[in-house]
Structure formats: C-alpha cells, structure tokens
mmCIF file of C-alpha atoms (C1' of nucleotides) in Angstrom:
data_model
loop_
_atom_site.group_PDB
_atom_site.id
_atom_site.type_symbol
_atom_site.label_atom_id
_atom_site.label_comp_id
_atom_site.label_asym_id
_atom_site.label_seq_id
_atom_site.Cartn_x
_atom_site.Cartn_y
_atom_site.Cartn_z
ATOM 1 C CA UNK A 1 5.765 0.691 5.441
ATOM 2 C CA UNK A 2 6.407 0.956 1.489
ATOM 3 C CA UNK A 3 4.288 3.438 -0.035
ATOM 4 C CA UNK A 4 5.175 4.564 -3.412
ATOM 5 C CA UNK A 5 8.093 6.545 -2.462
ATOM 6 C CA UNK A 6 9.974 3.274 -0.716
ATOM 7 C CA UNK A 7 8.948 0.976 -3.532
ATOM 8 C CA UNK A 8 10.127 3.432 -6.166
ATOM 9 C CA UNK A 9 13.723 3.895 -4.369
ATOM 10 C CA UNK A 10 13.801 0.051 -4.276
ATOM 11 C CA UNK A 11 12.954 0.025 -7.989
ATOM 12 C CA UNK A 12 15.696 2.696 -8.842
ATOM 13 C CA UNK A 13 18.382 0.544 -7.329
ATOM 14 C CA UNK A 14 17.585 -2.503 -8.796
ATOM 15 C CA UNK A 15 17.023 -0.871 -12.428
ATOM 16 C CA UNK A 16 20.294 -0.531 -13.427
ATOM 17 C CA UNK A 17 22.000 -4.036 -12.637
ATOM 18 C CA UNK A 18 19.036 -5.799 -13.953
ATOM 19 C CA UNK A 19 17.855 -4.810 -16.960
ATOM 20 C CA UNK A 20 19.510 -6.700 -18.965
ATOM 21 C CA UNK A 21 20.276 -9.691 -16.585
ATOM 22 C CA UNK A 22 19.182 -12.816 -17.275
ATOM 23 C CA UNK A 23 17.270 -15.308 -14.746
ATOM 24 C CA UNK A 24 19.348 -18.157 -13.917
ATOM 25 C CA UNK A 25 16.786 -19.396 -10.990
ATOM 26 C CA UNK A 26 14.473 -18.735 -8.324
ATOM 27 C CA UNK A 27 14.522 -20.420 -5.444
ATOM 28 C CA UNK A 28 11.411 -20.446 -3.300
ATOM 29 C CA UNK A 29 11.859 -21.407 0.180
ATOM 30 C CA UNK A 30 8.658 -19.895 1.171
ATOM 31 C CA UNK A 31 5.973 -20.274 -1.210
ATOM 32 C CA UNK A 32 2.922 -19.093 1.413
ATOM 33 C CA UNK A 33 2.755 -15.387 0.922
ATOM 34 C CA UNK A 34 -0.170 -13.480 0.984
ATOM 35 C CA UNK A 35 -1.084 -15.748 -2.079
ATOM 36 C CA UNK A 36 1.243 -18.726 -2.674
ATOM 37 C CA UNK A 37 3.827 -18.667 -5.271
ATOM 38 C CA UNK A 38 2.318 -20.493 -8.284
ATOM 39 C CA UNK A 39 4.502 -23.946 -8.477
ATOM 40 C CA UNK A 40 5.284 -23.606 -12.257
ATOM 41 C CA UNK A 41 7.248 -20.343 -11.726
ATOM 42 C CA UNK A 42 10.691 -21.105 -11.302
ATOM 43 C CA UNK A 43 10.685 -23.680 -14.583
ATOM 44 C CA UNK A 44 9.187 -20.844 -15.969
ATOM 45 C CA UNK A 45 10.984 -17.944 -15.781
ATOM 46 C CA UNK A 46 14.215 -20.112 -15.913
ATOM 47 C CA UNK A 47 16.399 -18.611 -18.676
ATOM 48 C CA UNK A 48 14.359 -15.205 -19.258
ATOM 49 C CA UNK A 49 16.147 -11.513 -19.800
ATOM 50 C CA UNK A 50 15.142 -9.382 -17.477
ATOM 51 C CA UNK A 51 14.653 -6.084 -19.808
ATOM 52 C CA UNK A 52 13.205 -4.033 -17.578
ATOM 53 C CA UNK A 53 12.310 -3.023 -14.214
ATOM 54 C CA UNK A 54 9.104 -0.621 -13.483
ATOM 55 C CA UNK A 55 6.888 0.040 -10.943
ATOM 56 C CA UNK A 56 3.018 0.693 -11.306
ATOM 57 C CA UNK A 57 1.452 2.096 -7.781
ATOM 58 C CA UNK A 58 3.135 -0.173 -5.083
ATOM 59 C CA UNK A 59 3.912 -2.959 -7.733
ATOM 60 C CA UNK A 60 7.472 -3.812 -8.877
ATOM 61 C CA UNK A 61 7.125 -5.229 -12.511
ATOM 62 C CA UNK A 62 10.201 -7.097 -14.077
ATOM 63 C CA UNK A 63 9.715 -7.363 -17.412
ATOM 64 C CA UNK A 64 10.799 -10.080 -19.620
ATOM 65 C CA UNK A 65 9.499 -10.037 -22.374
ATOM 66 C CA UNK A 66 6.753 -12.789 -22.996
ATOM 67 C CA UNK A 67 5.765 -12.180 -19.440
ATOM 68 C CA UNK A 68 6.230 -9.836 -16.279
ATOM 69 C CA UNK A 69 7.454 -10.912 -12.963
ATOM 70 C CA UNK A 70 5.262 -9.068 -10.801
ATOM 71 C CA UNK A 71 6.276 -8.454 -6.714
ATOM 72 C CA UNK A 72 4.546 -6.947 -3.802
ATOM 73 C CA UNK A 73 6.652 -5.843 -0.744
ATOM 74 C CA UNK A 74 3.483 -6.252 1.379
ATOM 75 C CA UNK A 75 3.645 -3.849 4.656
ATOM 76 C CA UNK A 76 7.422 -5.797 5.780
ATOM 77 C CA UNK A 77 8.672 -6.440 2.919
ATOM 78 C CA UNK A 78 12.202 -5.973 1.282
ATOM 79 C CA UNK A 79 14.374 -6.813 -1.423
ATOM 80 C CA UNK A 80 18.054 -6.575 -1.800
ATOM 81 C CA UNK A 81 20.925 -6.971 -4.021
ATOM 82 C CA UNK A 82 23.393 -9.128 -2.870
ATOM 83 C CA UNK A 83 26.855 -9.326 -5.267
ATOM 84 C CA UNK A 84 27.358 -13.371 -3.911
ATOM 85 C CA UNK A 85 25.452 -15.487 -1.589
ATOM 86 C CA UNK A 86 25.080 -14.623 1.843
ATOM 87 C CA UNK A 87 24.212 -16.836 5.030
ATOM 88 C CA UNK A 88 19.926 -16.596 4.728
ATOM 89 C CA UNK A 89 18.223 -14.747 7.548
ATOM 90 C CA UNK A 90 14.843 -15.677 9.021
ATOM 91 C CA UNK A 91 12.394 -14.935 6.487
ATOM 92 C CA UNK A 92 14.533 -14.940 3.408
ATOM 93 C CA UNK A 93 11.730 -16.414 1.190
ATOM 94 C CA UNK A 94 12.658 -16.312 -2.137
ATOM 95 C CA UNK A 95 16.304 -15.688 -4.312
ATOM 96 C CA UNK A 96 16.256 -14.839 -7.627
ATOM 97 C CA UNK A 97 19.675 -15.349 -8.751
ATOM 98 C CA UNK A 98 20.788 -13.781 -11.960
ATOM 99 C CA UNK A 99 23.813 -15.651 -14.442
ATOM 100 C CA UNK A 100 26.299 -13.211 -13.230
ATOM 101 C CA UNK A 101 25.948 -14.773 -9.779
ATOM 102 C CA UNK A 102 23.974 -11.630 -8.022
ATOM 103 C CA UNK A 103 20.536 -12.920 -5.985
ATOM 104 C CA UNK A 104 17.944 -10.666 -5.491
ATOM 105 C CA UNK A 105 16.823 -11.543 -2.085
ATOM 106 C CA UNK A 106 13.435 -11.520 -0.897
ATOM 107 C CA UNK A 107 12.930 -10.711 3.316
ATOM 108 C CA UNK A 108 9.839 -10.803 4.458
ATOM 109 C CA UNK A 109 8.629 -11.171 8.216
ATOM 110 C CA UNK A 110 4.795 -10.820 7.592
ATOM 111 C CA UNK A 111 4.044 -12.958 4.460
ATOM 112 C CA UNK A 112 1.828 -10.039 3.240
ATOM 113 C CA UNK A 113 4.359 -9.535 0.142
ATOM 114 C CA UNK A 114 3.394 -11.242 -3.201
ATOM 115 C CA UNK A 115 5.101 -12.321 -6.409
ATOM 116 C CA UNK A 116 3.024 -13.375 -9.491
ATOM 117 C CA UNK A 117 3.419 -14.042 -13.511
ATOM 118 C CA UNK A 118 1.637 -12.617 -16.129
ATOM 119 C CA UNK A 119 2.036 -13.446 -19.695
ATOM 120 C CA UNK A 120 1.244 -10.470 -22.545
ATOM 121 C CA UNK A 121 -0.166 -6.873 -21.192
ATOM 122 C CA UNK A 122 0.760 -6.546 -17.468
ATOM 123 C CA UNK A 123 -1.903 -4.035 -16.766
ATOM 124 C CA UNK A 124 -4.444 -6.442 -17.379
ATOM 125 C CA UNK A 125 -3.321 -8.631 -14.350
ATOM 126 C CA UNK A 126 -6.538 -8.738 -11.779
ATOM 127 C CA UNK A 127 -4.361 -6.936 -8.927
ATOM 128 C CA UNK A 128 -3.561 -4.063 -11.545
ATOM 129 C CA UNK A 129 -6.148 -3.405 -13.166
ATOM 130 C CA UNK A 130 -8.315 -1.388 -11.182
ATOM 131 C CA UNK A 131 -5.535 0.889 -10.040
ATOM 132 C CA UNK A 132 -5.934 4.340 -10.354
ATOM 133 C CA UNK A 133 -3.757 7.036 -11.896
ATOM 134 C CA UNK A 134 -0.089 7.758 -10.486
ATOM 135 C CA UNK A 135 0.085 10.289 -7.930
ATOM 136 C CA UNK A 136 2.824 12.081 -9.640
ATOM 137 C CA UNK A 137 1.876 11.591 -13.543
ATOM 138 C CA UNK A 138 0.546 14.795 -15.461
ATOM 139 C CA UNK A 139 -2.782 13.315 -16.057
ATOM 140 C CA UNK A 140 -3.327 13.289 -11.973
ATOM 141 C CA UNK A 141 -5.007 16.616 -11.300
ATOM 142 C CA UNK A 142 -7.283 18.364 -8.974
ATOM 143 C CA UNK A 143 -10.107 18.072 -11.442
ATOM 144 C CA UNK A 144 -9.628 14.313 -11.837
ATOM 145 C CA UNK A 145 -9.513 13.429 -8.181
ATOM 146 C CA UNK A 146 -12.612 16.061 -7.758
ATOM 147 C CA UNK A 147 -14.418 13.454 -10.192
ATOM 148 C CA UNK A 148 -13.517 10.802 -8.433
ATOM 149 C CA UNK A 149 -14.417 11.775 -5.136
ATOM 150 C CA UNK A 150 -18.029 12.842 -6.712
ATOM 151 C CA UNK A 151 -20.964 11.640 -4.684
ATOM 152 C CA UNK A 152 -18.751 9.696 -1.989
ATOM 153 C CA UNK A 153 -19.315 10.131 1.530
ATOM 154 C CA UNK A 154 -16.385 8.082 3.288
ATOM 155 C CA UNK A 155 -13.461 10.646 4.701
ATOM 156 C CA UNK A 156 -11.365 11.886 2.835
ATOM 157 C CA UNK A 157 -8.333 9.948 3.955
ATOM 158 C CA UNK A 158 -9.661 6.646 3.417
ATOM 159 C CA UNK A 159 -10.211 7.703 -0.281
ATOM 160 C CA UNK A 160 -7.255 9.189 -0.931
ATOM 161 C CA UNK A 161 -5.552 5.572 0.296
ATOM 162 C CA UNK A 162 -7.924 4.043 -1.718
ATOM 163 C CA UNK A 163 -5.598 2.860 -4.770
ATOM 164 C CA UNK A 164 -8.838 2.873 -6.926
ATOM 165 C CA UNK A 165 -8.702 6.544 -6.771
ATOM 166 C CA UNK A 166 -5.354 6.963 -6.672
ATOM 167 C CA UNK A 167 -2.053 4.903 -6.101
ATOM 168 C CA UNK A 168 0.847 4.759 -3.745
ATOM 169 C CA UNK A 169 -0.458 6.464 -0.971
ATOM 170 C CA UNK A 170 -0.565 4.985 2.356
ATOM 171 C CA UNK A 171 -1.130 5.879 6.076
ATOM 172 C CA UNK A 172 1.578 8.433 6.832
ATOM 173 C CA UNK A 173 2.148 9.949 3.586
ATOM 174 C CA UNK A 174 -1.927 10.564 3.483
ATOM 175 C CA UNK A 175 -1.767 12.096 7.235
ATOM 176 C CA UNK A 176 1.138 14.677 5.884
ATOM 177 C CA UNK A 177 -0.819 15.579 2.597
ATOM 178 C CA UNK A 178 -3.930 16.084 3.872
ATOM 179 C CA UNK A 179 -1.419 18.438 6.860
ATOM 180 C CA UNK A 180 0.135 20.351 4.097
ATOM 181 C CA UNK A 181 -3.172 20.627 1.672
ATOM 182 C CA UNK A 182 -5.322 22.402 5.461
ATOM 183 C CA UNK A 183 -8.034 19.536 5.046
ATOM 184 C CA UNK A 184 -9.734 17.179 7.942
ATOM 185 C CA UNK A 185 -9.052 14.267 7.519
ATOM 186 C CA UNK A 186 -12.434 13.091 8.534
ATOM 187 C CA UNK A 187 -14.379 15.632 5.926
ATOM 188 C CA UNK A 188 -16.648 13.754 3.424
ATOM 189 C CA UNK A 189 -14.167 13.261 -0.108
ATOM 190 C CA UNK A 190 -17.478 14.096 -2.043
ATOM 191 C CA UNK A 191 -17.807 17.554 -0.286
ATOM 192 C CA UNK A 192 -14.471 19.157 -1.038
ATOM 193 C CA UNK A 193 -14.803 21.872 -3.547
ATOM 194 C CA UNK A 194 -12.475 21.669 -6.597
ATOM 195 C CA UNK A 195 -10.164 24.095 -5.299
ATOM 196 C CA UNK A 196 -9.755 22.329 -2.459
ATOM 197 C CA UNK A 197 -8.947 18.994 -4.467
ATOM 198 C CA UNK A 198 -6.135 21.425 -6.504
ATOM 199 C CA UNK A 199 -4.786 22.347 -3.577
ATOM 200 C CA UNK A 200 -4.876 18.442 -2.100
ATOM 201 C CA UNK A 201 -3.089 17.119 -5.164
ATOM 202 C CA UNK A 202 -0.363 19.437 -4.925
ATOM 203 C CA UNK A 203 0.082 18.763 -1.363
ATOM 204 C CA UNK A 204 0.390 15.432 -2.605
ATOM 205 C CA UNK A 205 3.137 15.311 -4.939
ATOM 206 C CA UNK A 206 5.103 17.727 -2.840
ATOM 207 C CA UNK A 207 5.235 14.839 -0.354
ATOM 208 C CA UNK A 208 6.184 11.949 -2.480
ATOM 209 C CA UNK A 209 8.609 14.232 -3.913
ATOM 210 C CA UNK A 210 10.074 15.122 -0.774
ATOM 211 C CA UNK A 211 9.990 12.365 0.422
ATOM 212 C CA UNK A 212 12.044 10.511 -3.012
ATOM 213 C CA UNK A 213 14.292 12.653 -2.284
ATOM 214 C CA UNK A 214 15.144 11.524 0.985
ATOM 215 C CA UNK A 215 15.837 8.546 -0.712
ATOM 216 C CA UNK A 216 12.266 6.474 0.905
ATOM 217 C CA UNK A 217 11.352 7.846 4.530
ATOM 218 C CA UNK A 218 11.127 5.202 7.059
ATOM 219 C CA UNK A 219 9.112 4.072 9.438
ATOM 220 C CA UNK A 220 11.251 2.178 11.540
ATOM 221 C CA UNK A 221 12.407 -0.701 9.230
ATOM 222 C CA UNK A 222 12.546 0.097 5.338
ATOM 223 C CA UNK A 223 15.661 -0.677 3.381
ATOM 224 C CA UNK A 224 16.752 -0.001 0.009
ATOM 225 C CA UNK A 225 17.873 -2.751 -2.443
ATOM 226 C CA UNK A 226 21.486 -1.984 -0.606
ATOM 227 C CA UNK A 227 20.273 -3.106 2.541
ATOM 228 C CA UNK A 228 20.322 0.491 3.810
ATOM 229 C CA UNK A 229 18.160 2.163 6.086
ATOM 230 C CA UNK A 230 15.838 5.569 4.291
ATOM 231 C CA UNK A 231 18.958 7.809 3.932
ATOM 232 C CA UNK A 232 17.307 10.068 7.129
ATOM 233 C CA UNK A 233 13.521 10.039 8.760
ATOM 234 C CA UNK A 234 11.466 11.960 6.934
ATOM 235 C CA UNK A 235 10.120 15.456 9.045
ATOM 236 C CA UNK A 236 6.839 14.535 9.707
ATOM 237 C CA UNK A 237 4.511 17.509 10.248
ATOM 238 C CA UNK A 238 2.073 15.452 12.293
ATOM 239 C CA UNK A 239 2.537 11.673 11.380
ATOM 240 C CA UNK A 240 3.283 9.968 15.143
ATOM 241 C CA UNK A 241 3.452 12.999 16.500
ATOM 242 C CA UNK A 242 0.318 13.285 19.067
ATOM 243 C CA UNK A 243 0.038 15.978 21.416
ATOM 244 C CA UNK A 244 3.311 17.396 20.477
ATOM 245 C CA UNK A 245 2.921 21.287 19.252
ATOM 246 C CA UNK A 246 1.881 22.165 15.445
ATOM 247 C CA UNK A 247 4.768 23.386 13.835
ATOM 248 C CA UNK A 248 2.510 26.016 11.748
ATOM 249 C CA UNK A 249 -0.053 26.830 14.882
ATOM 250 C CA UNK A 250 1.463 25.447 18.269
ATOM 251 C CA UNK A 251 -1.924 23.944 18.784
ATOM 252 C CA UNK A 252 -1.674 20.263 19.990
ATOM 253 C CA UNK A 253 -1.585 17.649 17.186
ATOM 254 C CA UNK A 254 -4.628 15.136 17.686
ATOM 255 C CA UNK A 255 -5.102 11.688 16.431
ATOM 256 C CA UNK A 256 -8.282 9.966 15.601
ATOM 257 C CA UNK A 257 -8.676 6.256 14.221
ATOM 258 C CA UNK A 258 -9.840 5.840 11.016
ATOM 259 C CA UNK A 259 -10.264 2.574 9.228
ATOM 260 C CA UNK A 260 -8.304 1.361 11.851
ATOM 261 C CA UNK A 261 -5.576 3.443 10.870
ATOM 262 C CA UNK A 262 -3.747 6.261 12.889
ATOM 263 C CA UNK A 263 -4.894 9.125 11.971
ATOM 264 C CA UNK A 264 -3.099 12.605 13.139
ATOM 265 C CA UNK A 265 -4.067 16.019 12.626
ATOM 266 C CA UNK A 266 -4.107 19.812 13.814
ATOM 267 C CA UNK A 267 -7.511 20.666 14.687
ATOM 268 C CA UNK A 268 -6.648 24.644 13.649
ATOM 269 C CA UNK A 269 -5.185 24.065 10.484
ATOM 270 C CA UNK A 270 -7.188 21.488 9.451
ATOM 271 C CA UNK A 271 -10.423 22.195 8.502
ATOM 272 C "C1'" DA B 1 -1.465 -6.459 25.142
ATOM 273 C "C1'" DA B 2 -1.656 -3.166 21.739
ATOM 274 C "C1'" DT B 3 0.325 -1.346 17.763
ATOM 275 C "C1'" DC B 4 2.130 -1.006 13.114
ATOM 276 C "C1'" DT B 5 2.817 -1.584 7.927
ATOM 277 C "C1'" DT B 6 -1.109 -3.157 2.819
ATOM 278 C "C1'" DT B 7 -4.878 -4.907 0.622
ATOM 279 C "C1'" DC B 8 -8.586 -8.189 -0.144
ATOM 280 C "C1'" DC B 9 -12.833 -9.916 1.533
ATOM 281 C "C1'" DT B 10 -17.225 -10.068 4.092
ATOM 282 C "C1'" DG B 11 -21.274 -8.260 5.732
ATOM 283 C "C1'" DC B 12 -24.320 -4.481 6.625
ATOM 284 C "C1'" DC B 13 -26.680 -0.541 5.019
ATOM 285 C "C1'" DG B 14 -29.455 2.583 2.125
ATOM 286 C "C1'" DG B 15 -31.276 3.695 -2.393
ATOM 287 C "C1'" DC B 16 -33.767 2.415 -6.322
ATOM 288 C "C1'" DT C 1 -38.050 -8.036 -2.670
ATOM 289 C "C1'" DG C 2 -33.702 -8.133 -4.875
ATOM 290 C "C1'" DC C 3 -29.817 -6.098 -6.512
ATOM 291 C "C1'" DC C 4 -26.126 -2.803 -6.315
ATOM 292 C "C1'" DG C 5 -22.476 0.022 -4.645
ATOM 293 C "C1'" DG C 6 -20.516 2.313 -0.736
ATOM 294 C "C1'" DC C 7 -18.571 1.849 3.469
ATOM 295 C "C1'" DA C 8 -16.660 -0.085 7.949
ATOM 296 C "C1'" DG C 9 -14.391 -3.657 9.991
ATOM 297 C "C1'" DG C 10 -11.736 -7.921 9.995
ATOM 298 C "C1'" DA C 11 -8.067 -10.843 8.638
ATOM 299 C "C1'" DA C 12 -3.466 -12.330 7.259
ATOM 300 C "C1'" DA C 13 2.093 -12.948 10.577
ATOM 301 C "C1'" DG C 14 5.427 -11.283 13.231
ATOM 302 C "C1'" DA C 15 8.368 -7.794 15.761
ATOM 303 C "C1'" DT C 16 8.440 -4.584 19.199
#
DNA sequence: AATCTTTCCTGCCGGC
DNA sequence: TGCCGGCAGGAAAGAT
C-alpha cells in the first residue's frame, strides 16, 4: 500500500531524529527479502552518521556519507521508531539501532520490502536509475509526460504506474487521478492530446497533495514511523468503490482489471 | 478461494 | 531471419 505519499510521511518522521544519528548496529533476523540482505552490511555500516534521510520515488535513502542505505517498504512494509526495545512481533526483520539507544524497526509480512548499499552517487544504483521524474517536482509537466507517452499504445493507467514514466504512483492513487483528470483509464497513453496530459498532471499532484496532507491515506494497514494508522482514510472518488453512485454524475462506478490490477471508474465522466 | 499491496522478469508479438 | 522494444501476465508471501 505505500505509494509516494505513505513513503514520504514515513520519511518525514524519521528525518528529524536521524539525521545526525549515528549507526550503532543492524541486526538482521531476516535476511530473505525480495533480494537478500547482502551479508557484509551490518560490519559495514557499523559506526556511520546518518546525515540524511530522503526519499527518491518509493525509495527511502539514508545517507551517510561514503554510502547510502537504501530501503524499500515493498507492498506490506513498515518502519517505526521505537525510543527502547520492544518485545519483536512476527515479521520484525531487521533493527537498526542508533547510539542513543532508538531502533528503527523493520515489519514486514510479505518479504517484498528491500534494503541495499550503495557506495558514491545513489542515483546510479540499478533499482534507481531508470526512475522517472517526481510527480510533484517543477520539471514534471503536461508536456513532459505528453513525450513520454509518445507512440505508446498500453492504457493509460498502466503507464502512468509505470515508474519509468513517472514515480510514486500506484494502484489507487492512479484510479483517483485519472477520476479527477475525466480520462479512461483504458484509453491508449500515446493518444491523449497535450491538453489532456496538462490536465492529467494536475490531477495528479492534487492527489498526492491531498493525500500528504492526510498524513499517508491507507488502505487498510499503513503506519507511520509512530506506529500510527494514516491520520483518516482518504475520500476516495472511485477507488473500492464499485457500483456505488458517482459523486460528480450518480452514474454507477465500474471496475475493470487491468494488469491485474483493480481498476475503477465512472463510465460518464470518464472518457 | 480470491483478493490486495510493488516491481522485476519472462515470453509473445509486431515492426523493421 | 534476427533483433528490438512494447506489452501482458506471472511470480514473490502472507493476512484477511
């Protein structure tokens, strides 16, 4: 369930208590994630000052200076910020535990989460760097997704989660843009006129925005770094919400599969 | 039993 | 014929 909006509120309460940390240890207690934990890590990053903490697309990056700690929440992820230790639940696969005593606590049910090192320019790291721009910087514009949509016939919601064109946006956050921006979900990307690509990217970013806000909208099991539920549900125009009335239209909201992916929509106001 | 979250990988297809 | 990229579908693990 983390799309960009969950891993940034994540991000945002970590930030602040550790930059500037240093790593005591890590203690891996599950090393087979969706790739395994590379053995050498903990003697690694034993020692290291945490002097940053980032995020690029659905990435966390730590950043310590000769090298970035780079983590994955996966689709069950979760990470939280525990002040002492705490008895381990099922799935607590990794600690990181920080001099001052705090652990940042890895919880992860389906194993789909990652965590991997990479010395000198982060961006260069394979799983980074064919990511495309951020959803919410200035250089992300109608005219640049137009572009990259040129020529392609998939849908346009299997493009628009395709984090080659851009980043951070997954199943229910692309059902709700393409809602909000009046666009099928099922029309070819490559066939949407550039107006219709403005009108898409602002739909975007008024999501994720909206969505930040609410502090990361939830699915049914997303925590912060406090161990707290999204703040409240996001108000879903027509994510989950099949066969119940259009709030615009009153028409029925349908859903289609896509991808293998839920995919909801109002026939009338989506063309 | 089907469904849910993300992303990489495989295999098929059409175009050149 | 062979290569390439685009695209669809499958897989990974577990809770509900």
């Amino acid at each position: 369930m983390p799309e960009l909006p969950e891993v940034e509120t994540v991000r945002r309460g970590l930030a602040p208590r550790l930059a500037g940390a240093i790593i005591r240890r890590l203690e891996v207690r599950e090393w087979r994630l969706r790739w395994p934990i590379a053995a050498t890590l903990p003697r690694q990053i034993e020692g290291l000052r945490i002097q940053q903490v980032s995020r690029r697309a659905k990435y966390l990056l730590f950043d310590c200076g000769e090298g970035h700690l780079i983590l994955h929440l996966g689709m069950s992820g979760s990470l939280v910020l525990l002040e002492s230790p705490q008895p381990l639940k099922k799935h607590d696969h990794y600690d990181l535990i920080l001099d001052s005593g705090a652990i940042v606590r890895f919880n992860d049910p389906r194993r789909f989460g990652s965590l991997h090192w990479m010395c000198g320019d982060v961006d260069n790291h394979v799983l980074l760097r064919n990511l495309g721009p951020e959803p919410l910087a200035e250089q992300f514009s109608g005219k640049v997704l137009h572009q990259a949509l040129r020529g392609r016939s998939a849908p346009i919601k299997s493009l628009l989660m395709d984090q080659r064109i851009v980043v951070g946006i997954g199943n229910i956050y692309a059902n709700e843009a393409l809602f909000l921006a009046g666009i099928h979900p099922r029309t070819a990307a490559g066939r949407l006129s550039l107006a219709r690509c403005d009108r898409l990217v602002g739909a975007v970013q008024q999501v994720l925005r909206l969505a930040l806000q609410a502090g990361g909208s939830t699915l049914r099991d997303f925590v912060n770094s406090a161990g707290e539920p999204g703040y409240f549900q996001m108000d879903y125009r027509v994510y989950g919400r099949e066969d119940q009335a259009c709030r615009h239209c009153s028409g029925k909201i349908r859903v289609l599969r896509l991808g293998q992916r839920g995919t909801f929509y109002c026939p009338r106001c989506q063309r």
